[in-house]
Amino acid sequence: MRTMAIPYPHFLGSENSAMDAGLLVPPQSPSSSSSSSLAPPPAAALTQDDLKRIAAYKAVEYVRSGMVVGLGTGSTARHAVDRIAELLRRGELSGIVGVPTSTQTHEQALALGIPLSDLDSHPSLDLAIDGADEVDPHLNLVKGRGGSLLREKMVEGACKKFVVIVDESKLVKYLGGSGLAVPVEIVPFCWKFTADRLRQLFEDAGCTAKLRTFPGTENPFVTDNGNYIVDLYFQKDIGDLKAASDAILRLAGVVEHGMFLDMATTVIVAGKLGVEVLNK
Ligand SMILES: O=C(CO)[C@H](O)[C@H](O)COP(=O)(O)O
């Protein structure tokens, strides 16, 4: 279900939270103390990071005291983790338990004082909030540019509500359509063999398979789970996503892939003109 975009600054509900998000500029002088003097910056002035923060703040409105919350990974999810910590500090939220989806998020949340747990202790989560690399019209996702796709899929697959936060650049007609990769986490053993099997699966879609390396090096990127990532690039629409998912997962050597099919319950899209909330 698609809702109308909520134009800025109304989507945040209150001027305080709008200012928190950096969307409204507070009065500069005591003489201009009237709330009506608050003015949003022009839409053109919003950076991509502003949009990520706006989507993240909107998603945190779904968090209630006492919830067990999956904490996503990446530059957008980072804002949500910051916001949850801020609301805990202010006493506007309490009793939150976070389940991080990566060591990176674990470290961030720990430093911010968010109580943490894991799936062993909390096998069912109330909510998870995370970013995505691509969102298609059916709210299927590509995730894993940050390399955390396995833990993200485990945590987000265990939650009752999965809220995805993106800026509008992440919306695509079909998965793989932005030219970004669909990542696949594989075991390091004979990775070239597995990468080639993956490429062969999607020969008809003009697939190329590239081992992910640490930027500026030839060294393989290693996930939190000690695995490698092969990035699949497609020249054409992959077609049947469920069939593609099954075929990838059938290959020995594959641990998980970054297509999150039928998992998102809500996608919050921040664009230059407002925030849109897309529901399944
Ligand atoms: O899946 C992810 C990490 O594995 C991220 O959520 C995804 O890559 C989006 O990242 P960003 O918010 O930095 O654009």
Short mmCIF file of C-alpha atoms and ligand atoms in Angstrom, two decimals:
data_model
loop_
_atom_site.label_atom_id
_atom_site.label_comp_id
_atom_site.label_asym_id
_atom_site.label_seq_id
_atom_site.Cartn_x
_atom_site.Cartn_y
_atom_site.Cartn_z
CA MET A 1 0.00 0.00 0.00
CA ARG A 2 1.38 3.37 -1.00
CA THR A 3 0.69 6.55 0.97
CA MET A 4 1.03 10.11 -0.24
CA ALA A 5 4.37 11.69 0.49
CA ILE A 6 4.20 13.76 3.64
CA PRO A 7 5.79 17.09 2.77
CA TYR A 8 8.47 18.50 5.04
CA PRO A 9 8.34 19.57 7.82
CA HIS A 10 5.04 17.96 8.84
CA PHE A 11 6.12 14.32 8.80
CA LEU A 12 7.98 14.42 12.08
CA GLY A 13 4.90 15.37 14.05
CA SER A 14 6.46 17.95 16.32
CA GLU A 15 8.80 20.87 15.91
CA ASN A 16 11.11 19.37 18.54
CA SER A 17 11.68 16.21 16.57
CA ALA A 18 11.92 18.20 13.37
CA MET A 19 14.71 20.22 14.94
CA ASP A 20 16.30 17.01 16.23
CA ALA A 21 16.48 15.81 12.66
CA GLY A 22 18.09 19.11 11.68
CA LEU A 23 15.15 19.84 9.44
CA LEU A 24 14.01 23.02 11.13
CA VAL A 25 16.27 25.85 12.10
CA PRO A 26 15.55 27.14 15.62
CA PRO A 27 15.09 30.90 16.11
CA GLN A 28 18.44 32.67 16.32
CA SER A 29 17.44 35.61 18.52
CA PRO A 30 15.18 35.83 21.57
CA SER A 31 13.03 38.33 19.69
CA SER A 32 12.08 35.71 17.11
CA SER A 33 10.90 33.11 19.62
CA SER A 34 7.55 32.39 18.00
CA SER A 35 7.35 28.82 16.70
CA SER A 36 5.97 30.12 13.43
CA SER A 37 9.38 31.61 12.72
CA LEU A 38 10.81 28.11 12.31
CA ALA A 39 11.58 27.48 8.69
CA PRO A 40 12.72 24.34 6.94
CA PRO A 41 15.78 24.58 4.78
CA PRO A 42 14.94 24.59 1.06
CA ALA A 43 14.44 21.02 -0.21
CA ALA A 44 17.40 21.45 -2.54
CA ALA A 45 19.61 22.01 0.51
CA LEU A 46 18.91 18.53 1.88
CA THR A 47 21.88 16.23 1.39
CA GLN A 48 21.61 12.48 0.88
CA ASP A 49 22.70 12.05 4.48
CA ASP A 50 19.90 14.40 5.64
CA LEU A 51 17.42 12.19 3.79
CA LYS A 52 18.85 9.06 5.42
CA ARG A 53 18.55 10.71 8.85
CA ILE A 54 14.99 11.82 8.17
CA ALA A 55 13.94 8.28 7.17
CA ALA A 56 15.70 6.87 10.24
CA TYR A 57 14.02 9.29 12.66
CA LYS A 58 10.64 8.47 11.15
CA ALA A 59 11.28 4.74 11.63
CA VAL A 60 12.19 5.21 15.29
CA GLU A 61 8.65 6.51 15.83
CA TYR A 62 7.63 2.82 15.54
CA VAL A 63 9.76 1.93 18.58
CA ARG A 64 7.89 1.62 21.89
CA SER A 65 9.32 1.20 25.38
CA GLY A 66 10.02 -2.41 26.28
CA MET A 67 10.55 -3.56 22.69
CA VAL A 68 13.28 -5.90 21.47
CA VAL A 69 14.62 -4.12 18.39
CA GLY A 70 16.87 -5.37 15.60
CA LEU A 71 19.54 -2.75 14.90
CA GLY A 72 20.59 -2.59 11.26
CA THR A 73 23.93 -1.79 9.68
CA GLY A 74 25.08 1.02 7.39
CA SER A 75 25.02 4.78 7.16
CA THR A 76 21.20 5.03 7.31
CA ALA A 77 20.69 2.51 10.12
CA ARG A 78 23.41 4.32 12.05
CA HIS A 79 21.11 7.33 12.40
CA ALA A 80 18.33 5.11 13.79
CA VAL A 81 20.68 3.66 16.42
CA ASP A 82 21.79 7.18 17.39
CA ARG A 83 18.17 8.27 17.68
CA ILE A 84 17.14 5.30 19.85
CA ALA A 85 20.06 6.04 22.18
CA GLU A 86 19.08 9.69 22.32
CA LEU A 87 15.46 8.89 23.24
CA LEU A 88 16.69 6.44 25.90
CA ARG A 89 18.95 9.14 27.36
CA ARG A 90 16.08 11.61 27.45
CA GLY A 91 13.80 9.06 29.14
CA GLU A 92 11.36 9.14 26.21
CA LEU A 93 12.03 5.41 25.68
CA SER A 94 12.88 2.79 28.30
CA GLY A 95 13.42 -0.95 28.55
CA ILE A 96 14.69 -1.29 24.99
CA VAL A 97 16.84 -4.30 24.12
CA GLY A 98 18.80 -4.03 20.87
CA VAL A 99 19.89 -6.96 18.73
CA PRO A 100 22.73 -5.75 16.47
CA THR A 101 23.20 -7.09 12.94
CA SER A 102 26.98 -6.59 12.78
CA THR A 103 30.01 -6.05 14.96
CA GLN A 104 30.05 -2.47 13.69
CA THR A 105 26.53 -1.81 14.98
CA HIS A 106 27.28 -3.76 18.14
CA GLU A 107 30.18 -1.39 18.85
CA GLN A 108 28.13 1.72 18.07
CA ALA A 109 25.20 0.64 20.26
CA LEU A 110 27.49 -0.44 23.08
CA ALA A 111 29.26 2.94 23.04
CA LEU A 112 25.87 4.67 23.18
CA GLY A 113 24.74 2.59 26.15
CA ILE A 114 21.89 0.69 24.44
CA PRO A 115 21.28 -2.63 26.28
CA LEU A 116 22.10 -5.45 23.86
CA SER A 117 21.22 -9.08 23.38
CA ASP A 118 21.16 -11.69 20.61
CA LEU A 119 18.88 -14.16 18.87
CA ASP A 120 19.83 -16.98 21.25
CA SER A 121 18.32 -15.02 24.15
CA HIS A 122 15.61 -13.22 22.12
CA PRO A 123 14.52 -15.48 19.26
CA SER A 124 11.53 -13.25 18.48
CA LEU A 125 11.95 -9.51 17.96
CA ASP A 126 9.23 -6.85 17.96
CA LEU A 127 10.78 -4.73 15.27
CA ALA A 128 13.91 -4.27 13.19
CA ILE A 129 15.07 -1.11 11.43
CA ASP A 130 17.64 -1.27 8.65
CA GLY A 131 18.72 0.33 5.41
CA ALA A 132 18.84 -1.26 1.95
CA ASP A 133 20.74 -0.88 -1.30
CA GLU A 134 17.71 -1.37 -3.54
CA VAL A 135 13.93 -1.53 -3.03
CA ASP A 136 11.69 -2.82 -5.83
CA PRO A 137 7.97 -1.98 -6.25
CA HIS A 138 7.00 -5.14 -4.27
CA LEU A 139 9.25 -4.07 -1.38
CA ASN A 140 11.79 -6.77 -2.15
CA LEU A 141 15.28 -5.61 -1.24
CA VAL A 142 18.92 -5.97 -2.06
CA LYS A 143 21.08 -5.62 1.03
CA GLY A 144 24.67 -6.33 1.95
CA ARG A 145 26.74 -3.56 0.45
CA GLY A 146 28.09 -3.20 3.98
CA GLY A 147 28.77 -6.93 4.07
CA SER A 148 26.39 -7.78 6.93
CA LEU A 149 23.72 -9.56 4.93
CA LEU A 150 23.82 -12.88 6.80
CA ARG A 151 23.30 -11.47 10.28
CA GLU A 152 20.81 -8.96 8.89
CA LYS A 153 18.78 -11.73 7.30
CA MET A 154 18.85 -13.80 10.48
CA VAL A 155 17.78 -10.90 12.73
CA GLU A 156 15.27 -9.37 10.33
CA GLY A 157 13.77 -12.76 9.57
CA ALA A 158 13.02 -13.14 13.28
CA CYS A 159 11.13 -9.87 13.75
CA LYS A 160 7.39 -9.19 13.68
CA LYS A 161 7.84 -5.90 11.82
CA PHE A 162 10.73 -4.97 9.55
CA VAL A 163 10.99 -1.27 8.78
CA VAL A 164 13.38 -0.39 5.96
CA ILE A 165 14.78 3.12 5.72
CA VAL A 166 16.08 4.55 2.47
CA ASP A 167 16.54 7.74 0.56
CA GLU A 168 14.76 7.90 -2.77
CA SER A 169 17.88 6.93 -4.77
CA LYS A 170 17.38 3.33 -3.58
CA LEU A 171 14.07 2.78 -5.40
CA VAL A 172 14.46 0.55 -8.49
CA LYS A 173 12.15 -1.01 -11.07
CA TYR A 174 13.70 -4.45 -10.52
CA LEU A 175 16.39 -5.85 -8.23
CA GLY A 176 19.84 -5.44 -9.73
CA GLY A 177 18.44 -2.54 -11.78
CA SER A 178 20.54 0.20 -10.21
CA GLY A 179 23.77 -1.31 -11.53
CA LEU A 180 24.80 -2.12 -7.96
CA ALA A 181 25.67 -5.68 -7.11
CA VAL A 182 23.60 -8.42 -5.56
CA PRO A 183 26.03 -9.72 -2.92
CA VAL A 184 26.43 -13.38 -2.05
CA GLU A 185 28.28 -14.53 1.08
CA ILE A 186 30.36 -17.64 0.35
CA VAL A 187 32.86 -19.77 2.24
CA PRO A 188 36.50 -18.89 1.42
CA PHE A 189 37.32 -22.50 0.39
CA CYS A 190 37.79 -22.53 -3.42
CA TRP A 191 35.98 -19.23 -3.77
CA LYS A 192 36.82 -18.96 -7.50
CA PHE A 193 34.94 -22.19 -8.13
CA THR A 194 31.86 -20.92 -6.26
CA ALA A 195 32.05 -17.49 -7.94
CA ASP A 196 32.12 -19.16 -11.35
CA ARG A 197 29.16 -21.42 -10.50
CA LEU A 198 27.23 -18.31 -9.47
CA ARG A 199 28.08 -16.53 -12.71
CA GLN A 200 27.02 -19.55 -14.77
CA LEU A 201 23.63 -19.63 -13.04
CA PHE A 202 22.81 -16.21 -14.49
CA GLU A 203 24.66 -16.31 -17.83
CA ASP A 204 21.42 -15.37 -19.64
CA ALA A 205 21.15 -12.19 -17.58
CA GLY A 206 24.72 -11.18 -18.52
CA CYS A 207 26.02 -11.82 -15.03
CA THR A 208 29.55 -11.06 -13.90
CA ALA A 209 30.80 -12.22 -10.50
CA LYS A 210 33.49 -10.27 -8.64
CA LEU A 211 35.13 -11.12 -5.35
CA ARG A 212 34.72 -8.15 -2.99
CA THR A 213 38.04 -6.76 -1.76
CA PHE A 214 38.93 -4.20 0.87
CA PRO A 215 38.94 -0.81 -0.90
CA GLY A 216 42.23 -0.07 -2.65
CA THR A 217 43.63 -3.55 -2.04
CA GLU A 218 43.57 -7.03 -3.58
CA ASN A 219 42.74 -8.52 -0.17
CA PRO A 220 39.38 -10.26 0.06
CA PHE A 221 36.80 -8.50 2.19
CA VAL A 222 36.05 -10.79 5.14
CA THR A 223 32.60 -10.73 6.75
CA ASP A 224 31.87 -10.81 10.49
CA ASN A 225 31.42 -14.56 10.00
CA GLY A 226 34.85 -15.12 8.43
CA ASN A 227 33.43 -15.55 4.91
CA TYR A 228 33.96 -13.83 1.54
CA ILE A 229 31.50 -11.91 -0.59
CA VAL A 230 30.99 -12.31 -4.32
CA ASP A 231 29.18 -9.39 -5.94
CA LEU A 232 26.93 -10.32 -8.85
CA TYR A 233 26.33 -7.67 -11.53
CA PHE A 234 23.52 -8.13 -14.04
CA GLN A 235 23.05 -6.62 -17.48
CA LYS A 236 19.40 -7.66 -17.60
CA ASP A 237 16.49 -8.25 -15.24
CA ILE A 238 17.11 -11.47 -13.26
CA GLY A 239 13.45 -12.44 -13.74
CA ASP A 240 11.94 -14.84 -11.22
CA LEU A 241 13.52 -13.76 -7.93
CA LYS A 242 12.31 -16.76 -5.93
CA ALA A 243 13.81 -19.14 -8.51
CA ALA A 244 17.05 -17.13 -8.49
CA SER A 245 17.17 -17.22 -4.69
CA ASP A 246 16.59 -20.99 -4.59
CA ALA A 247 19.23 -21.63 -7.26
CA ILE A 248 21.85 -19.57 -5.39
CA LEU A 249 21.10 -21.23 -2.06
CA ARG A 250 21.33 -24.71 -3.62
CA LEU A 251 25.01 -24.17 -4.49
CA ALA A 252 27.38 -25.78 -2.00
CA GLY A 253 29.77 -23.06 -0.86
CA VAL A 254 27.06 -20.39 -0.66
CA VAL A 255 26.13 -19.20 2.82
CA GLU A 256 23.43 -16.58 2.02
CA HIS A 257 22.56 -13.94 -0.55
CA GLY A 258 21.52 -10.32 -0.28
CA MET A 259 18.04 -10.55 -1.85
CA PHE A 260 15.52 -10.01 0.95
CA LEU A 261 12.33 -11.26 -0.64
CA ASP A 262 8.98 -10.61 1.01
CA MET A 263 10.60 -9.59 4.29
CA ALA A 264 10.05 -5.83 4.60
CA THR A 265 6.71 -4.87 6.13
CA THR A 266 7.25 -1.11 5.79
CA VAL A 267 9.63 0.97 3.70
CA ILE A 268 10.19 4.61 4.64
CA VAL A 269 11.48 6.62 1.70
CA ALA A 270 12.87 10.10 2.26
CA GLY A 271 12.98 12.24 -0.86
CA LYS A 272 13.60 15.88 -1.60
CA LEU A 273 9.89 16.64 -1.40
CA GLY A 274 8.83 14.58 1.59
CA VAL A 275 8.66 11.21 3.27
CA GLU A 276 6.66 8.33 1.87
CA VAL A 277 5.66 5.30 3.93
CA LEU A 278 5.11 2.16 1.84
CA ASN A 279 3.37 -0.73 3.58
CA LYS A 280 3.03 -4.36 2.57
O1 LIG B 1 22.71 -3.98 3.90
C1 LIG B 1 23.42 -3.18 4.43
C2 LIG B 1 24.69 -3.54 5.08
O2 LIG B 1 24.99 -4.90 4.91
C3 LIG B 1 23.02 -1.74 4.46
O3 LIG B 1 21.84 -1.62 5.17
C4 LIG B 1 22.84 -1.26 3.04
O4 LIG B 1 24.06 -1.48 2.35
C5 LIG B 1 22.48 0.22 3.01
O5 LIG B 1 23.54 0.97 3.49
P1 LIG B 1 23.49 2.55 3.60
O6 LIG B 1 22.41 2.89 4.55
O7 LIG B 1 24.87 2.92 4.10
O8 LIG B 1 23.22 3.10 2.22
#
